[in-house]
């Protein structure tokens, strides 16, 4: 049974765009099902570093209000898209903007958690480490598949960042970047999960991002036995079931 959720989109509305009334309605529905909110999976920080921050900071305040309504203490953020890959040139601006976001979250007593993602400043472990060293109050979300897609060895990244990690995204990938169930890719999920648990970690988010192909079922009925049948699924429900089962298998073998 699902007991917690990391909210992203609800009835077609991004969680960071929910009005207080919408957030309260969602909270009532979740309470009725016995489900709590582990984190707000906001898109905050997914703008160009050259974009203005004014509207973004207002959206953060709105997201903090939603987090309070949901009884949640964590908000996911990102570290901005960098113009022309000029990471060193814009490093101080990244740190300043994250600091301004943290100042707002602090007034609510909330934690901001940074996720590594392709194309942002913190896409590889070395740059993530620079952020966390400069602003140690920022928590770390460790996403193995995103690192693989940036050609970052995950075990190397874990060794650099494990002291800052608040929770994990359970998502694996092959060397070509395609996302697969946990334990079927290059992410070293068994080792990382074991190390995370050993240091007291107790929270993960299943984030399938597995490929959905509506025609798969028909292809299989026609006797198609190609690789597409392994990691492509006929529905979101089937993909989520596969992701959950893969995690259970990894945990059992760890």
Short mmCIF file of N, CA and C in Angstrom, two decimals, residues 27-150:
data_model
loop_
_atom_site.label_atom_id
_atom_site.label_comp_id
_atom_site.label_asym_id
_atom_site.label_seq_id
_atom_site.Cartn_x
_atom_site.Cartn_y
_atom_site.Cartn_z
N UNK A 27 -5.07 17.80 0.10
CA UNK A 27 -4.74 17.28 1.43
C UNK A 27 -5.88 16.45 2.00
N UNK A 28 -7.10 16.91 1.83
CA UNK A 28 -8.26 16.16 2.33
C UNK A 28 -8.36 14.80 1.65
N UNK A 29 -8.14 14.78 0.34
CA UNK A 29 -8.21 13.52 -0.40
C UNK A 29 -7.12 12.55 0.04
N UNK A 30 -5.91 13.07 0.24
CA UNK A 30 -4.81 12.23 0.68
C UNK A 30 -5.06 11.69 2.09
N UNK A 31 -5.53 12.55 2.97
CA UNK A 31 -5.85 12.12 4.33
C UNK A 31 -6.87 10.99 4.33
N UNK A 32 -7.87 11.11 3.46
CA UNK A 32 -8.92 10.09 3.39
C UNK A 32 -8.37 8.74 2.96
N UNK A 33 -7.26 8.76 2.24
CA UNK A 33 -6.63 7.52 1.77
C UNK A 33 -5.47 7.08 2.67
N UNK A 34 -5.20 7.87 3.73
CA UNK A 34 -4.09 7.52 4.62
C UNK A 34 -2.73 7.75 4.01
N UNK A 35 -2.63 8.74 3.10
CA UNK A 35 -1.37 9.03 2.42
C UNK A 35 -0.85 10.39 2.86
N UNK A 36 0.42 10.44 3.23
CA UNK A 36 1.07 11.71 3.58
C UNK A 36 2.03 12.12 2.47
N UNK A 37 2.53 13.34 2.56
CA UNK A 37 3.42 13.89 1.54
C UNK A 37 4.85 13.92 2.06
N UNK A 38 5.73 13.23 1.39
CA UNK A 38 7.13 13.17 1.82
C UNK A 38 7.92 14.38 1.36
N UNK A 39 7.60 14.89 0.17
CA UNK A 39 8.32 16.03 -0.39
C UNK A 39 7.47 16.66 -1.48
N UNK A 40 7.73 17.94 -1.72
CA UNK A 40 7.12 18.66 -2.84
C UNK A 40 8.13 18.63 -3.99
N UNK A 41 7.77 17.93 -5.07
CA UNK A 41 8.68 17.82 -6.21
C UNK A 41 8.54 19.00 -7.15
N UNK A 42 8.93 20.16 -6.69
CA UNK A 42 8.75 21.39 -7.47
C UNK A 42 9.74 21.45 -8.64
N UNK A 43 9.45 22.29 -9.64
CA UNK A 43 10.40 22.55 -10.72
C UNK A 43 11.27 23.78 -10.46
N UNK A 44 11.24 24.30 -9.23
CA UNK A 44 11.97 25.53 -8.92
C UNK A 44 13.46 25.36 -9.18
N UNK A 45 14.04 26.35 -9.83
CA UNK A 45 15.44 26.28 -10.23
C UNK A 45 15.63 25.77 -11.64
N UNK A 46 14.53 25.40 -12.29
CA UNK A 46 14.62 24.96 -13.69
C UNK A 46 14.28 26.13 -14.60
N UNK A 47 15.06 27.20 -14.48
CA UNK A 47 14.97 28.34 -15.37
C UNK A 47 16.38 28.71 -15.79
N UNK A 48 16.49 29.49 -16.84
CA UNK A 48 17.81 29.97 -17.25
C UNK A 48 18.39 30.89 -16.18
N UNK A 49 19.67 30.80 -15.96
CA UNK A 49 20.30 31.64 -14.95
C UNK A 49 20.20 33.12 -15.32
N UNK A 50 19.97 33.39 -16.58
CA UNK A 50 19.83 34.79 -17.02
C UNK A 50 18.41 35.31 -16.83
N UNK A 51 17.45 34.44 -16.47
CA UNK A 51 16.08 34.87 -16.22
C UNK A 51 15.98 35.58 -14.88
N UNK A 52 15.02 36.49 -14.77
CA UNK A 52 14.82 37.18 -13.50
C UNK A 52 14.34 36.23 -12.42
N UNK A 53 14.63 36.55 -11.18
CA UNK A 53 14.26 35.70 -10.05
C UNK A 53 12.98 36.14 -9.36
N UNK A 54 12.48 37.33 -9.66
CA UNK A 54 11.36 37.88 -8.89
C UNK A 54 10.15 36.94 -8.89
N UNK A 55 9.69 36.55 -10.07
CA UNK A 55 8.52 35.67 -10.16
C UNK A 55 8.83 34.30 -9.57
N UNK A 56 10.07 33.88 -9.72
CA UNK A 56 10.48 32.56 -9.21
C UNK A 56 10.42 32.53 -7.69
N UNK A 57 10.86 33.60 -7.05
CA UNK A 57 10.82 33.66 -5.59
C UNK A 57 9.39 33.72 -5.08
N UNK A 58 8.51 34.38 -5.82
CA UNK A 58 7.09 34.39 -5.44
C UNK A 58 6.50 32.99 -5.55
N UNK A 59 6.92 32.26 -6.60
CA UNK A 59 6.45 30.89 -6.75
C UNK A 59 6.98 30.00 -5.62
N UNK A 60 8.19 30.27 -5.17
CA UNK A 60 8.74 29.52 -4.03
C UNK A 60 7.89 29.76 -2.79
N UNK A 61 7.51 31.01 -2.54
CA UNK A 61 6.66 31.31 -1.38
C UNK A 61 5.34 30.56 -1.48
N UNK A 62 4.76 30.53 -2.67
CA UNK A 62 3.51 29.80 -2.89
C UNK A 62 3.72 28.31 -2.63
N UNK A 63 4.86 27.78 -3.06
CA UNK A 63 5.17 26.37 -2.84
C UNK A 63 5.38 26.08 -1.36
N UNK A 64 5.99 27.00 -0.66
CA UNK A 64 6.16 26.84 0.79
C UNK A 64 4.80 26.81 1.49
N UNK A 65 3.88 27.66 1.04
CA UNK A 65 2.53 27.64 1.60
C UNK A 65 1.87 26.28 1.37
N UNK A 66 2.05 25.74 0.16
CA UNK A 66 1.50 24.42 -0.16
C UNK A 66 2.12 23.34 0.71
N UNK A 67 3.43 23.42 0.92
CA UNK A 67 4.10 22.44 1.76
C UNK A 67 3.54 22.45 3.18
N UNK A 68 3.30 23.65 3.69
CA UNK A 68 2.74 23.76 5.04
C UNK A 68 1.34 23.15 5.10
N UNK A 69 0.52 23.41 4.09
CA UNK A 69 -0.82 22.84 4.06
C UNK A 69 -0.75 21.31 4.00
N UNK A 70 0.22 20.79 3.25
CA UNK A 70 0.36 19.35 3.10
C UNK A 70 1.03 18.68 4.31
N UNK A 71 1.55 19.49 5.23
CA UNK A 71 2.26 18.92 6.36
C UNK A 71 3.59 18.33 5.97
N UNK A 72 4.22 18.94 4.95
CA UNK A 72 5.47 18.44 4.38
C UNK A 72 6.59 19.41 4.69
N UNK A 73 7.81 18.90 4.92
CA UNK A 73 8.93 19.76 5.30
C UNK A 73 10.04 19.85 4.25
N UNK A 74 9.85 19.20 3.10
CA UNK A 74 10.91 19.18 2.08
C UNK A 74 10.39 19.66 0.73
N UNK A 75 11.20 20.48 0.05
CA UNK A 75 10.88 20.93 -1.29
C UNK A 75 12.09 20.68 -2.19
N UNK A 76 11.84 19.99 -3.30
CA UNK A 76 12.90 19.75 -4.28
C UNK A 76 13.14 21.00 -5.11
N UNK A 77 14.42 21.30 -5.37
CA UNK A 77 14.78 22.40 -6.27
C UNK A 77 15.92 21.96 -7.19
N UNK A 78 16.24 22.84 -8.16
CA UNK A 78 17.33 22.60 -9.09
C UNK A 78 18.26 23.83 -9.08
N UNK A 79 19.37 23.73 -9.82
CA UNK A 79 20.37 24.80 -9.73
C UNK A 79 20.59 25.54 -11.05
N UNK A 80 19.53 25.71 -11.83
CA UNK A 80 19.47 26.64 -12.96
C UNK A 80 20.26 26.15 -14.18
N UNK A 81 19.66 26.44 -15.34
CA UNK A 81 20.32 26.15 -16.60
C UNK A 81 21.39 27.22 -16.86
N UNK A 82 22.56 26.75 -17.26
CA UNK A 82 23.71 27.64 -17.40
C UNK A 82 23.92 28.02 -18.87
N UNK A 83 24.04 29.31 -19.18
CA UNK A 83 24.25 29.75 -20.56
C UNK A 83 25.56 29.20 -21.14
N UNK A 84 25.45 28.54 -22.28
CA UNK A 84 26.61 28.09 -23.06
C UNK A 84 27.60 27.27 -22.24
N UNK A 85 27.13 26.59 -21.20
CA UNK A 85 28.01 25.74 -20.41
C UNK A 85 29.09 26.49 -19.65
N UNK A 86 28.87 27.78 -19.36
CA UNK A 86 29.88 28.59 -18.67
C UNK A 86 29.73 28.42 -17.15
N UNK A 87 30.03 27.23 -16.68
CA UNK A 87 29.79 26.89 -15.28
C UNK A 87 30.62 27.73 -14.31
N UNK A 88 31.89 27.87 -14.59
CA UNK A 88 32.76 28.64 -13.68
C UNK A 88 32.35 30.11 -13.63
N UNK A 89 31.99 30.65 -14.78
CA UNK A 89 31.64 32.06 -14.86
C UNK A 89 30.40 32.39 -14.04
N UNK A 90 29.45 31.46 -13.97
CA UNK A 90 28.17 31.72 -13.31
C UNK A 90 28.03 31.06 -11.94
N UNK A 91 29.09 30.47 -11.45
CA UNK A 91 29.03 29.74 -10.18
C UNK A 91 28.54 30.63 -9.04
N UNK A 92 29.09 31.82 -8.90
CA UNK A 92 28.71 32.70 -7.78
C UNK A 92 27.24 33.11 -7.87
N UNK A 93 26.74 33.31 -9.08
CA UNK A 93 25.34 33.66 -9.26
C UNK A 93 24.43 32.50 -8.84
N UNK A 94 24.85 31.29 -9.15
CA UNK A 94 24.09 30.10 -8.72
C UNK A 94 24.01 30.06 -7.20
N UNK A 95 25.14 30.23 -6.56
CA UNK A 95 25.19 30.17 -5.09
C UNK A 95 24.33 31.28 -4.49
N UNK A 96 24.40 32.47 -5.06
CA UNK A 96 23.61 33.59 -4.54
C UNK A 96 22.11 33.31 -4.66
N UNK A 97 21.70 32.81 -5.79
CA UNK A 97 20.27 32.54 -5.99
C UNK A 97 19.77 31.44 -5.05
N UNK A 98 20.55 30.41 -4.90
CA UNK A 98 20.15 29.34 -3.98
C UNK A 98 20.08 29.88 -2.55
N UNK A 99 21.02 30.76 -2.20
CA UNK A 99 20.99 31.36 -0.88
C UNK A 99 19.73 32.16 -0.64
N UNK A 100 19.27 32.90 -1.65
CA UNK A 100 18.03 33.68 -1.53
C UNK A 100 16.83 32.76 -1.36
N UNK A 101 16.85 31.64 -2.04
CA UNK A 101 15.77 30.66 -1.91
C UNK A 101 15.78 30.03 -0.52
N UNK A 102 16.95 29.74 -0.02
CA UNK A 102 17.06 29.16 1.32
C UNK A 102 16.58 30.13 2.39
N UNK A 103 16.84 31.42 2.19
CA UNK A 103 16.38 32.42 3.16
C UNK A 103 14.86 32.39 3.28
N UNK A 104 14.18 32.24 2.15
CA UNK A 104 12.72 32.17 2.17
C UNK A 104 12.24 30.89 2.84
N UNK A 105 12.83 29.77 2.47
CA UNK A 105 12.43 28.48 3.05
C UNK A 105 12.66 28.47 4.56
N UNK A 106 13.70 29.13 5.01
CA UNK A 106 14.02 29.15 6.44
C UNK A 106 12.91 29.83 7.24
N UNK A 107 12.29 30.85 6.66
CA UNK A 107 11.22 31.54 7.39
C UNK A 107 10.01 30.63 7.61
N UNK A 108 9.90 29.58 6.80
CA UNK A 108 8.82 28.60 6.95
C UNK A 108 9.28 27.37 7.74
N UNK A 109 10.56 27.30 8.03
CA UNK A 109 11.09 26.10 8.70
C UNK A 109 11.15 24.89 7.78
N UNK A 110 11.33 25.14 6.48
CA UNK A 110 11.35 24.06 5.49
C UNK A 110 12.76 23.81 4.99
N UNK A 111 12.99 22.58 4.51
CA UNK A 111 14.27 22.21 3.91
C UNK A 111 14.15 22.23 2.39
N UNK A 112 15.14 22.82 1.73
CA UNK A 112 15.24 22.72 0.29
C UNK A 112 16.22 21.60 -0.04
N UNK A 113 15.87 20.80 -1.04
CA UNK A 113 16.67 19.64 -1.41
C UNK A 113 17.01 19.72 -2.90
N UNK A 114 18.29 19.71 -3.22
CA UNK A 114 18.75 19.89 -4.59
C UNK A 114 18.88 18.55 -5.30
N UNK A 115 18.27 18.47 -6.50
CA UNK A 115 18.40 17.27 -7.33
C UNK A 115 19.36 17.53 -8.48
N UNK A 116 20.28 16.62 -8.69
CA UNK A 116 21.16 16.66 -9.85
C UNK A 116 20.35 16.37 -11.12
N UNK A 117 20.56 17.18 -12.13
CA UNK A 117 19.80 17.02 -13.38
C UNK A 117 20.62 17.54 -14.55
N UNK A 118 20.48 16.87 -15.67
CA UNK A 118 21.23 17.23 -16.87
C UNK A 118 20.98 18.67 -17.28
N UNK A 119 22.05 19.42 -17.54
CA UNK A 119 21.94 20.76 -18.07
C UNK A 119 21.95 21.88 -17.06
N UNK A 120 21.77 21.55 -15.77
CA UNK A 120 21.82 22.58 -14.74
C UNK A 120 23.24 22.66 -14.19
N UNK A 121 23.49 23.66 -13.32
CA UNK A 121 24.83 23.78 -12.75
C UNK A 121 25.22 22.49 -12.03
N UNK A 122 24.35 22.00 -11.18
CA UNK A 122 24.65 20.79 -10.42
C UNK A 122 24.25 19.53 -11.16
N UNK A 123 24.87 19.31 -12.32
CA UNK A 123 24.54 18.10 -13.08
C UNK A 123 25.54 16.97 -12.83
N UNK A 124 26.75 17.30 -12.42
CA UNK A 124 27.74 16.29 -12.08
C UNK A 124 28.15 16.49 -10.61
N UNK A 125 28.75 15.45 -10.04
CA UNK A 125 28.99 15.43 -8.61
C UNK A 125 29.93 16.55 -8.14
N UNK A 126 30.94 16.87 -8.91
CA UNK A 126 31.90 17.89 -8.48
C UNK A 126 31.23 19.25 -8.30
N UNK A 127 30.32 19.61 -9.21
CA UNK A 127 29.63 20.89 -9.08
C UNK A 127 28.56 20.84 -7.98
N UNK A 128 27.92 19.68 -7.82
CA UNK A 128 27.00 19.53 -6.69
C UNK A 128 27.74 19.72 -5.38
N UNK A 129 28.93 19.17 -5.28
CA UNK A 129 29.72 19.29 -4.06
C UNK A 129 30.06 20.76 -3.79
N UNK A 130 30.38 21.52 -4.82
CA UNK A 130 30.67 22.94 -4.64
C UNK A 130 29.47 23.67 -4.04
N UNK A 131 28.28 23.34 -4.53
CA UNK A 131 27.07 23.96 -3.98
C UNK A 131 26.91 23.63 -2.52
N UNK A 132 27.01 22.36 -2.17
CA UNK A 132 26.76 21.94 -0.79
C UNK A 132 27.84 22.43 0.17
N UNK A 133 29.05 22.59 -0.33
CA UNK A 133 30.11 23.15 0.52
C UNK A 133 29.86 24.62 0.81
N UNK A 134 29.32 25.33 -0.17
CA UNK A 134 29.04 26.76 -0.01
C UNK A 134 27.79 26.99 0.82
N UNK A 135 26.79 26.15 0.64
CA UNK A 135 25.51 26.30 1.36
C UNK A 135 25.14 24.94 1.97
N UNK A 136 25.82 24.53 3.03
CA UNK A 136 25.61 23.19 3.61
C UNK A 136 24.20 22.95 4.13
N UNK A 137 23.44 24.01 4.37
CA UNK A 137 22.05 23.80 4.81
C UNK A 137 21.17 23.27 3.69
N UNK A 138 21.62 23.38 2.44
CA UNK A 138 20.90 22.79 1.32
C UNK A 138 21.10 21.28 1.35
N UNK A 139 20.00 20.52 1.29
CA UNK A 139 20.08 19.07 1.32
C UNK A 139 20.27 18.53 -0.10
N UNK A 140 20.70 17.28 -0.18
CA UNK A 140 21.03 16.66 -1.46
C UNK A 140 20.06 15.52 -1.78
N UNK A 141 19.52 15.52 -3.00
CA UNK A 141 18.80 14.37 -3.54
C UNK A 141 19.75 13.69 -4.51
N UNK A 142 19.96 12.40 -4.33
CA UNK A 142 20.89 11.66 -5.19
C UNK A 142 20.09 10.86 -6.20
N UNK A 143 20.24 11.20 -7.49
CA UNK A 143 19.53 10.53 -8.57
C UNK A 143 20.54 9.81 -9.46
N UNK A 144 20.69 8.49 -9.31
CA UNK A 144 21.70 7.77 -10.09
C UNK A 144 21.50 7.86 -11.60
N UNK A 145 20.26 7.73 -12.07
CA UNK A 145 20.03 7.75 -13.52
C UNK A 145 20.43 9.09 -14.13
N UNK A 146 20.12 10.18 -13.44
CA UNK A 146 20.51 11.50 -13.95
C UNK A 146 22.02 11.63 -14.06
N UNK A 147 22.74 11.05 -13.10
CA UNK A 147 24.20 11.08 -13.18
C UNK A 147 24.71 10.28 -14.38
N UNK A 148 24.12 9.12 -14.60
CA UNK A 148 24.54 8.30 -15.74
C UNK A 148 24.34 9.07 -17.03
N UNK A 149 23.23 9.78 -17.13
CA UNK A 149 22.95 10.55 -18.34
C UNK A 149 23.93 11.71 -18.53
N UNK A 150 24.65 12.06 -17.48
CA UNK A 150 25.68 13.11 -17.56
C UNK A 150 27.09 12.51 -17.55
#
